[in-house]
Each structure stands twice: as structure tokens, then as C-alpha cells.
Amino acid sequence: MSLSAELNSRTRFLRACRGESVDRVPVWIMRQAGRYLSAYRAIREKHAMMTVLNTPELAVQVTLLPVDTFDLDAAIIFADLLPPLIGMGLSVEFVPGKGPVIHNPLRTNKAIDRLSVPPAEETMAPTLEAIRLVRPELNSREMPLIGFAGAPFTLASYAIEGGATRDFAHTKTLMYHEPAAWNRLMLKLVGVVVDLLKSQVGAGADCVQVFDSWAGALGRYDYQRFVQPYSRMVFEQMGNAVPVIHFSTGTSAYLDLIAAAGGHVIGVDWRMDLDAAQDIVQRPVMGNLDPGTLLGPWRELRPHVDDVLTHMHGRGGHVFNLGHGILPNTPVDNVRRMVDYVHSGDWAHGRS
Amino acid sequence: MSLSAELNSRTRFLRACRGESVDRVPVWIMRQAGRYLSAYRAIREKHAMMTVLNTPELAVQVTLLPVDTFDLDAAIIFADLLPPLIGMGLSVEFVPGKGPVIHNPLRTNKAIDRLSVPPAEETMAPTLEAIRLVRPELNSREMPLIGFAGAPFTLASYAIEGGATRDFAHTKTLMYHEPAAWNRLMLKLVGVVVDLLKSQVGAGADCVQVFDSWAGALGRYDYQRFVQPYSRMVFEQMGNAVPVIHFSTGTSAYLDLIAAAGGHVIGVDWRMDLDAAQDIVQRPVMGNLDPGTLLGPWRELRPHVDDVLTHMHGRGGHVFNLGHGILPNTPVDNVRRMVDYVHSGDWAHGRS
């Protein structure tokens, strides 16, 4: 192609999200501002998670860390999936070493009906302010900004379980026993998610990602009846103003249903070859290196990166990313080598 | 068909495992002797997990509980995936409310080389004795007995992580950094698994199941290189003396590779429609109701059972089961209704 090295990161990323030709495969990393960065750990030693989320200047600082450390093609606002639930009335705590805990998990119709749906401009003001503050910083770097929110199902299951789960027993119990309450909960979440995403776009996000991280807990039958209609509302209401990425994990068996729910780009985990996924979803895809491979030595990491890239070679519509968030113990050198290797194009020139 | 109600459970189950015609779909339930049964909870209030495992009379009693409570078509010996690791030198503890913990998880080459490979007749004697004791009980009930073991990868990841994990970071770190040690570990586990399974068959098991419960942590690329060769050794060494069930979860994207590793029957989780899975694996399948659906009311459970059965209707080669172990809070009445409904054939006669 004739675009070689003419694009800046913002153009490159947004073109790839639309399936247009690019000079090189754009790269970003889910949870790229995270514990694997010593500068992030230093900030978190001084400030609790909630403090960083609620202090726009700190959120801006953390958002810029990875883009100033690696040759990435996108920044993602430093935020978390759960704070929107706080605004709705849930008591969320980030317990160090354990992750988020909800002290009043949703288990009854009454609790669902008590949930409020306040505007994001009120409850998510620090994140929106952080977007406004980081925007000029990214403009000078010719870098796009990604906003995000949890998908209704993933937020609902966090709210109902109240913490980590393997079997989603509380979520499924409520979903099966109280379908009307489930519907009311999901409709409230659709409203909160769409408002948050649109507010992020209004504040300066170039693109938004919808994380349905736990959708893979279900089978096709339940995904179609209990999740897809609500996810579809989110994507329909977001329209085409900015590219919307629809990300999930463990959904290889129903990527067709994920794609039918919507999203301009489908984020795919590492369990399926990315070209096979693209054949199913018929649009640009994002992914899909196993985050665990970054724990290996370069001699092992490189063929895994090659595997992702060669599967997608010549196809276009590819945003390189991991298949889920980067792991806390990831060596920084591996991240740098991976990002530079994807950009180098060396993998495309045949190794003997 | 002309076999109506002539088969006993043993014949029915074994014929279905071979893809032969049966009078009705055979049913059993993974973890059918478990916490959802009050009689099991009563035994476990008196005896620790390890005591039940190591006392053949108790293991026999627990094995028979579900087959004497429901109209099931198979018993599975009461045992656990982890005791074979104890014989190899690992310190396994069943922590109430938390699950198994390994106090000396495998993290080094040296620890791997120190693992011994003692014969199952020595280290797993109580389980083998329980099989010998339960065999006549099951003969009088015309009921088959299933033996089982963890697959090499699932045992390796338990041994390396030492407890529950989401990201398998320690396992992948060892696998990528120490491929030679990984190979030695997996070869030792192949030996232990095959010996245990053959000993169970020798003691009276009619069928064995290989649980690769965590295989879905990997992508195709890693499954092919780090897991499939060792699983294949297990299935090849087991031969065709008894049906061998190959069970995994989260592997929808590479069921073709799972099937290529071996197994006469492929156990499938609920994320993929079972007929689609059978089209891929081209042999009898087992599954695949979401265990979570048993937490719902019958009006919700029934259409989920219908969904599994109608997808498989007219195909044959189907052993009905859940897609993973039954959950502790499952209502016993739901289990009874589900088992009887599958056997009734009512689902096949068209509901308007």
C-alpha cells in the first residue's frame, strides 16, 4: 500500500476501526495503565484506587503513562467498570489484592427497583473531567482516546454477585426466577451505559469500548434471550458517531450473536483464531494475543505474536490487542518488544 | 425404534457411548454425589473430604446415593481429581468452603524432577477398593460404573497454581520458560493418569472419563503444542477396552483439536449447541445443560432441557449430562424432574 508511515496514531486507529487501509497495524493494550508499570504502582502506593478514579489530574497522569512509555496507537481513559454502579446506589469497595467487592449486592426485586439512574455528568464527573483534561495532551501526540463502559450483562452480574464468581449462581438464579425484574434491571443499565458512553464522547473520546467481559458464562440460548436484546439497545442508541468496540471473552461459540447485537469492531479473546472470528463477525476485529504469553521469554512470545498477525495478514480491519487485560506481573520489556515488533512489519516478511 | 424399554441402564449407557441405538437417552450428572444432596451433606458433617476418599465403605455409600435417589443411567465412583498428586509428592488439603489447596505448588525444574510416579495400586488403593466393593451393588441394579482422572494439563495446572486461578499465570510462565521441564512433568502425569484409569477398569469400571476441565484457559496454538500431544498419549494408551469420555470446558473454539487428541465420547459444555459440537467431533457427545439452569424454576429449566434434547433429536450418540458439575444449591426436585423428563421422551412429541 502507498500510505507507508504517513498516518498518525489517531488516523491509523480510527481507519482500522472502520476497516479502511492503514500503513501498519495499530496496537493498544487492554488495562495498559496497570500494575505491570512501576510508575503506576508508585502512584497507587500513594493513592487508593478510588482516589485515582475521583481525581481527574491523577487519572490523566495514569492515562498518559503507557502512551509515553510505549509506541502505542491509542490511549484509554483511566477508569473502571464499577463506579457507574455506585451512582445507582451500590456500595463498591476496591479491596487491595482482592478486587472490587459490593457490600449490598442486588438480590431482590425491591433492591432493583430502588436503583436510581442518575446522569453520568453527575455521578461520573471526575472521569468526564479527566477526558476533557487529557484531550489536548493527546491532540499534541496525535493520539486517539478510547472511552468505555461495562455492558449491561457484565454490570448486572457484578451487581448481583457482589464479587468474583465462577458459576454466576446468583445472577442466573435471579435471571431465571425473576425475568421481569431482570428486564427492569437491564433496561436501567442500558440507560446508564448509553448515557455514560455518550457523555464520554461529548467530553472528547474518539471511540468507545463496551466490555461484556462475563458474557461467556452463558450459552447461546440464554445469551439470546437475556443479554442480546439489551446489548443491541446500547449499540443502536450509540449509532455511528464514533466507532464502538464490542468486547467479550469466552464467547467463541456465539460470536455470531455478539456481532448481531452490534459494534463496529468486535474484540475477541485468544481462544479462537482471529481470522476465523472475522469470518463469523464480518467486520473489523480487535485482539487477540493471550495475555499469559507476555509472561514468557521473547523466543516464545514472538511466535505467538506471529500467529495472531499471520492469521490476519492481508485482511485489514485489525486492531492488535491482547484478548483480555494485561497481567500484573508482565515484564515491561516484553510489552515494548511486542509493540515494536507489531509495528515493524518484520513478521510479514517471511522468516525461514 | 424397536428397543423400547428393553435396555437396562448399563446396556443403554454403553450403547450410547458407542453411538449405537438406544431406547431412551441415558442420563447421568457430573458431581452427582455432591453437596446438593442432604444425605451427602450429612455424611460430610461427620467425615472430612479426605476421610470419605480414603474409606472405601464411605466412598461406596456416597457413590450409591444419587443412583438410589434418581433414575440415573450411570454411577461414577466417588473420588477427586487431586489425590493422584498426593502420591506424586504434593501436599493437598481440602479447605472447607474454599476447595483444594496445594501447600507446595510446583514452580521449579527441581520440584518437577522430584515428583515420583508410584503405581495407582499403592497410592489410590482406597478408590480402587471402593470400585471393587461397589461393583456387585451396581450389578444388582444393572448400572454401569464410571471411573475417572484429571487430564495431564488440568492436573499440571492444579499442581503449579496450588489453588484457584483465573489467569493460569504460574502455569503459563512455567510452560513458556521451561518447555523441557513441562515435557517431563506432562510425561509423568501421562503415566500416572493411564495407570490410574487402567487400574480403575481392572477394578471394575465400565467406562472412564478424562477431565480436562481447565483446557479452555489456552488458545489453539498452545493447546496443540503443550497439551494435545500428552492427552493423545493417554487416549492411545487406553485403547478400546472400555469407552473413554474426553471432557473439557471453554474449548468451543478448538473442539476439533480436543477430538483429535482422542476419546470415544466428547463431553461438551453449554456454550455451544450440542449438534454443532457433534458436527465438529464426529462421534458420540455428552452434555450439555448449563448447571446454572437447575437453579431456576421448572418453567425455565424445561425449555433449556428441551433445547439440548431437540438439538440432538434423531442423531443418536448422546449421553445427557450437564456441561460441568452440578452446583451445591441445586434443588433436588429439579434434578428429579429433569432426569424423569429426559427419560419420558415427552420433549420429542412436539409441544404447541
Short mmCIF file of C-alpha atoms in Angstrom, two decimals, chain A residues 164-167 169 172-173 176-179 214 216-222 225-226 250 252-254 270-273 290 292-293 295-297 299-300 303-304 307 327-328, chain B residues 164-167 169 172-173 176-179 214 216-222 225-226 250 252-254 270-273 290 292-293 295-297 299-300 303-304 307 327-328:
data_model
loop_
_atom_site.label_atom_id
_atom_site.label_comp_id
_atom_site.label_asym_id
_atom_site.label_seq_id
_atom_site.Cartn_x
_atom_site.Cartn_y
_atom_site.Cartn_z
CA ALA A 164 -15.70 -12.75 41.93
CA THR A 165 -17.64 -15.83 40.85
CA ARG A 166 -17.03 -18.89 38.74
CA ASP A 167 -20.59 -20.12 38.34
CA ALA A 169 -25.19 -18.76 40.51
CA LYS A 172 -28.66 -16.99 36.91
CA THR A 173 -30.99 -17.55 39.86
CA TYR A 176 -34.49 -17.36 35.74
CA HIS A 177 -36.74 -16.71 38.73
CA GLU A 178 -37.45 -13.01 38.18
CA PRO A 179 -37.41 -12.35 34.45
CA TRP A 214 -18.53 -12.11 31.57
CA GLY A 216 -19.11 -16.17 28.21
CA ALA A 217 -20.80 -17.50 31.36
CA LEU A 218 -23.90 -18.20 29.30
CA GLY A 219 -24.93 -20.48 26.47
CA ARG A 220 -26.39 -19.34 23.15
CA TYR A 221 -29.95 -19.81 24.38
CA ASP A 222 -29.58 -17.53 27.40
CA ARG A 225 -32.92 -14.13 25.49
CA PHE A 226 -31.36 -12.40 28.50
CA GLY A 250 -15.36 -16.97 26.34
CA SER A 252 -16.28 -18.28 20.74
CA ALA A 253 -19.40 -20.43 20.36
CA TYR A 254 -21.69 -17.44 19.79
CA TRP A 270 -7.33 -15.77 22.31
CA ARG A 271 -9.29 -19.00 22.19
CA MET A 272 -10.27 -18.63 18.55
CA ASP A 273 -8.03 -17.79 15.60
CA ASP A 290 -3.19 -14.43 25.18
CA GLY A 292 -0.31 -15.04 29.54
CA THR A 293 2.15 -15.22 26.63
CA LEU A 295 4.92 -13.83 30.86
CA GLY A 296 7.11 -15.97 28.60
CA PRO A 297 10.53 -15.27 27.10
CA ARG A 299 11.55 -16.73 21.92
CA GLU A 300 8.09 -17.93 23.00
CA PRO A 303 5.77 -16.92 17.63
CA HIS A 304 2.53 -16.21 19.49
CA ASP A 307 0.44 -16.43 14.98
CA LEU A 327 -1.41 -9.33 33.73
CA PRO A 328 0.20 -7.56 36.71
CA ALA B 164 -7.98 -21.49 42.17
CA THR B 165 -6.81 -19.20 39.37
CA ARG B 166 -8.36 -17.11 36.64
CA ASP B 167 -5.32 -16.40 34.53
CA ALA B 169 -0.17 -17.18 35.20
CA LYS B 172 1.86 -20.43 31.53
CA THR B 173 5.06 -18.97 32.98
CA TYR B 176 6.81 -20.96 28.25
CA HIS B 177 10.04 -20.60 30.21
CA GLU B 178 10.77 -24.28 30.88
CA PRO B 179 9.41 -26.29 27.97
CA TRP B 214 -9.12 -26.19 32.57
CA GLY B 216 -10.12 -23.76 27.96
CA ALA B 217 -7.50 -21.47 29.53
CA LEU B 218 -5.44 -21.83 26.36
CA GLY B 219 -5.70 -20.86 22.72
CA ARG B 220 -5.47 -23.28 19.80
CA TYR B 221 -1.77 -22.65 19.34
CA ASP B 222 -0.84 -23.59 22.91
CA ARG B 225 1.82 -27.69 21.34
CA PHE B 226 1.62 -28.04 25.11
CA GLY B 250 -14.36 -23.45 27.46
CA SER B 252 -15.66 -24.42 21.86
CA ALA B 253 -13.06 -22.81 19.59
CA TYR B 254 -10.93 -25.95 19.40
CA TRP B 270 -23.19 -25.46 27.44
CA ARG B 271 -21.66 -22.67 25.40
CA MET B 272 -22.06 -24.48 22.08
CA ASP B 273 -25.16 -26.19 20.71
CA ASP B 290 -25.88 -25.30 31.91
CA GLY B 292 -26.99 -22.88 36.44
CA THR B 293 -30.35 -23.63 34.81
CA LEU B 295 -31.25 -23.11 39.96
CA GLY B 296 -34.28 -21.83 38.04
CA PRO B 297 -37.95 -22.78 38.28
CA ARG B 299 -40.91 -23.30 33.70
CA GLU B 300 -37.39 -22.06 32.89
CA PRO B 303 -37.14 -25.18 27.83
CA HIS B 304 -33.39 -25.38 28.50
CA ASP B 307 -33.15 -27.03 23.82
CA LEU B 327 -23.99 -26.66 41.76
CA PRO B 328 -24.26 -27.05 45.55
#
